[in-house]
Coordinates of C-alpha atoms in Angstrom, one line a residue:
M102 CA 101.2 13.1 74.1
T103 CA 100.3 16.4 72.7
P104 CA 101.8 19.6 74.2
A105 CA 98.4 20.6 75.6
R106 CA 98.0 17.3 77.4
R107 CA 101.6 17.5 78.7
T108 CA 100.9 21.0 80.0
A109 CA 97.7 19.9 81.6
A110 CA 99.4 16.9 83.3
A111 CA 102.2 19.1 84.6
C112 CA 99.6 21.6 86.0
Y113 CA 97.6 18.8 87.7
F114 CA 100.8 17.5 89.2
G115 CA 101.8 21.0 90.4
A116 CA 98.3 21.5 91.8
G117 CA 98.6 18.2 93.8
I118 CA 101.9 19.2 95.2
S119 CA 100.6 22.7 96.1
T120 CA 97.6 21.1 97.8
L121 CA 99.8 18.8 99.8
S122 CA 102.0 21.7 100.9
A123 CA 98.8 23.6 101.9
V124 CA 97.7 20.7 104.0
A125 CA 101.1 20.4 105.6
S126 CA 101.2 24.1 106.4
L127 CA 98.0 23.8 108.4
A128 CA 100.2 22.4 111.2
W129 CA 101.8 25.8 111.7
H130 CA 99.1 28.3 110.9
P131 CA 95.9 28.1 109.0
W132 CA 96.5 31.3 107.0
L133 CA 99.6 29.7 105.4
A134 CA 97.4 27.2 103.7
L135 CA 95.7 29.9 101.7
W136 CA 98.9 30.4 99.5
G137 CA 99.0 26.7 98.7
L138 CA 95.3 26.6 97.9
A139 CA 95.5 29.7 95.8
G140 CA 98.4 28.2 93.8
A141 CA 96.5 24.9 93.4
A142 CA 93.4 26.8 92.1
F143 CA 95.5 28.7 89.6
L144 CA 97.2 25.5 88.3
L145 CA 93.8 23.8 88.0
W146 CA 92.5 26.7 85.9
A147 CA 95.7 26.5 83.8
A148 CA 95.2 22.8 83.2
A149 CA 91.5 23.3 82.2
S150 CA 92.6 26.0 79.8
A151 CA 95.3 23.9 78.3
R152 CA 92.9 20.9 77.8
G153 CA 90.3 23.2 76.2
A154 CA 92.9 24.6 73.8
G155 CA 94.0 21.1 72.9
Q156 CA 90.4 20.1 72.2
R157 CA 89.8 23.2 70.1
R158 CA 93.0 22.4 68.1
R159 CA 92.0 18.8 67.5
A160 CA 88.5 19.9 66.4
R161 CA 89.9 22.4 64.0
H162 CA 92.3 19.9 62.6
H163 CA 89.5 17.4 62.0
R164 CA 87.4 20.1 60.3
L165 CA 90.3 21.0 58.0
T166 CA 91.0 17.4 57.2
H167 CA 87.4 16.8 56.3
A168 CA 87.3 20.0 54.1
A169 CA 90.4 18.9 52.3
A170 CA 89.0 15.5 51.6
S171 CA 85.7 16.9 50.3
D172 CA 87.6 19.4 48.1
T173 CA 89.8 16.6 46.7
A174 CA 86.6 14.6 45.9
L175 CA 85.1 17.6 44.1
L176 CA 88.1 18.6 42.2
N177 CA 89.5 15.3 41.0
P178 CA 87.8 14.4 37.7
D179 CA 89.0 10.8 37.7
Q180 CA 87.1 10.0 40.9
R181 CA 83.9 11.7 39.7
S182 CA 83.8 9.8 36.4
A183 CA 84.5 6.5 38.1
A184 CA 81.5 6.9 40.5

């Protein structure tokens, strides 16, 4: 599991716990639920941000791997003469 996925999973778990605490706090006073929902919203935003960063990192790695393979094919004279 990549660090971005691990961060996103932890944020999703925290958002679930925060939502459950918001629902439980509705028994005492509705205004108390706002803190739990605000925390859940922040954690969901953080999870989406981590997932996006992980996807951008994987896409960059794929582009760099492809560029390195094409450079190797262009610069290696043994492969060009064999083809």
